[in-house]
Amino acid sequence: MVVGIVDSDASMYVNYVIQTADGKKFCTQMDAKRRGNRHALMQMALESGRLVMVVGGINSYLRAFALGADAHGMVR
């Protein structure tokens, strides 16, 4: 679940705080200007509380993202 979005003028990336079902928090980052659709989906996930699956690459860069709901088979 996305629990926070951090944007800073000091960085070209936007950071996303992801929380797992057991309460652990992780951070991933992405260039929101180049990936506007993915950024909009992350914002929707934050606002709606929907479950997400993220795949990170080098330096925790967000490479892939899936937005789901309980009915889509995502597990809490």
Short mmCIF file of C-alpha atoms in Angstrom, two decimals:
data_model
loop_
_atom_site.label_atom_id
_atom_site.label_comp_id
_atom_site.label_asym_id
_atom_site.label_seq_id
_atom_site.Cartn_x
_atom_site.Cartn_y
_atom_site.Cartn_z
CA MET A 1 0.00 0.00 0.00
CA VAL A 2 1.29 3.47 -0.85
CA VAL A 3 1.37 5.51 2.38
CA GLY A 4 3.30 8.57 1.26
CA ILE A 5 4.70 10.53 -1.67
CA VAL A 6 7.74 12.76 -1.18
CA ASP A 7 8.61 15.36 -3.82
CA SER A 8 11.58 17.69 -3.51
CA ASP A 9 13.09 20.43 -5.66
CA ALA A 10 16.49 19.03 -4.72
CA SER A 11 15.87 15.78 -6.61
CA MET A 12 14.66 14.94 -10.10
CA TYR A 13 12.89 11.89 -8.67
CA VAL A 14 9.68 11.55 -6.68
CA ASN A 15 9.87 9.07 -3.78
CA TYR A 16 7.05 6.74 -2.81
CA VAL A 17 6.70 5.16 0.64
CA ILE A 18 5.27 1.63 0.45
CA GLN A 19 3.99 -0.25 3.52
CA THR A 20 3.61 -4.02 3.62
CA ALA A 21 0.84 -5.89 5.42
CA ASP A 22 3.13 -6.50 8.42
CA GLY A 23 3.86 -2.77 8.78
CA LYS A 24 7.34 -2.61 7.24
CA LYS A 25 7.99 0.49 5.15
CA PHE A 26 10.11 0.75 2.02
CA CYS A 27 10.92 3.56 -0.38
CA THR A 28 11.07 3.54 -4.17
CA GLN A 29 11.73 6.40 -6.55
CA MET A 30 10.84 7.40 -10.10
CA ASP A 31 11.14 10.27 -12.57
CA ALA A 32 7.49 11.39 -12.52
CA LYS A 33 7.97 13.71 -15.51
CA ARG A 34 8.99 10.81 -17.74
CA ARG A 35 6.48 8.37 -16.23
CA GLY A 36 3.40 10.56 -15.75
CA ASN A 37 0.89 7.73 -16.11
CA ARG A 38 2.68 5.59 -13.53
CA HIS A 39 2.90 8.59 -11.18
CA ALA A 40 -0.86 9.23 -11.56
CA LEU A 41 -1.57 5.59 -10.68
CA MET A 42 0.64 5.86 -7.58
CA GLN A 43 -1.28 8.97 -6.51
CA MET A 44 -4.57 7.11 -7.05
CA ALA A 45 -3.28 4.21 -4.94
CA LEU A 46 -2.38 6.62 -2.11
CA GLU A 47 -5.76 8.37 -2.21
CA SER A 48 -7.86 5.20 -2.51
CA GLY A 49 -5.90 2.89 -0.21
CA ARG A 50 -5.72 0.23 -2.92
CA LEU A 51 -3.12 -2.49 -2.75
CA VAL A 52 -0.08 -2.25 -5.01
CA MET A 53 2.75 -4.39 -6.24
CA VAL A 54 6.01 -2.67 -7.17
CA VAL A 55 9.18 -3.93 -8.82
CA GLY A 56 12.36 -2.01 -8.10
CA GLY A 57 15.57 -1.83 -10.05
CA ILE A 58 18.98 -0.31 -9.41
CA ASN A 59 18.93 2.31 -6.62
CA SER A 60 15.30 1.41 -5.76
CA TYR A 61 14.07 2.87 -9.07
CA LEU A 62 10.43 1.94 -9.74
CA ARG A 63 10.53 -0.33 -12.83
CA ALA A 64 7.01 -1.78 -12.78
CA PHE A 65 3.81 -1.18 -10.86
CA ALA A 66 0.46 -2.93 -10.50
CA LEU A 67 -2.62 -1.41 -8.89
CA GLY A 68 -5.24 -3.83 -7.63
CA ALA A 69 -8.10 -4.56 -5.31
CA ASP A 70 -9.01 -7.54 -3.14
CA ALA A 71 -11.15 -8.93 -5.97
CA HIS A 72 -8.09 -9.03 -8.22
CA GLY A 73 -6.35 -11.62 -6.06
CA MET A 74 -3.88 -9.34 -4.31
CA VAL A 75 -3.15 -10.49 -0.78
CA ARG A 76 -3.12 -8.36 2.35
#
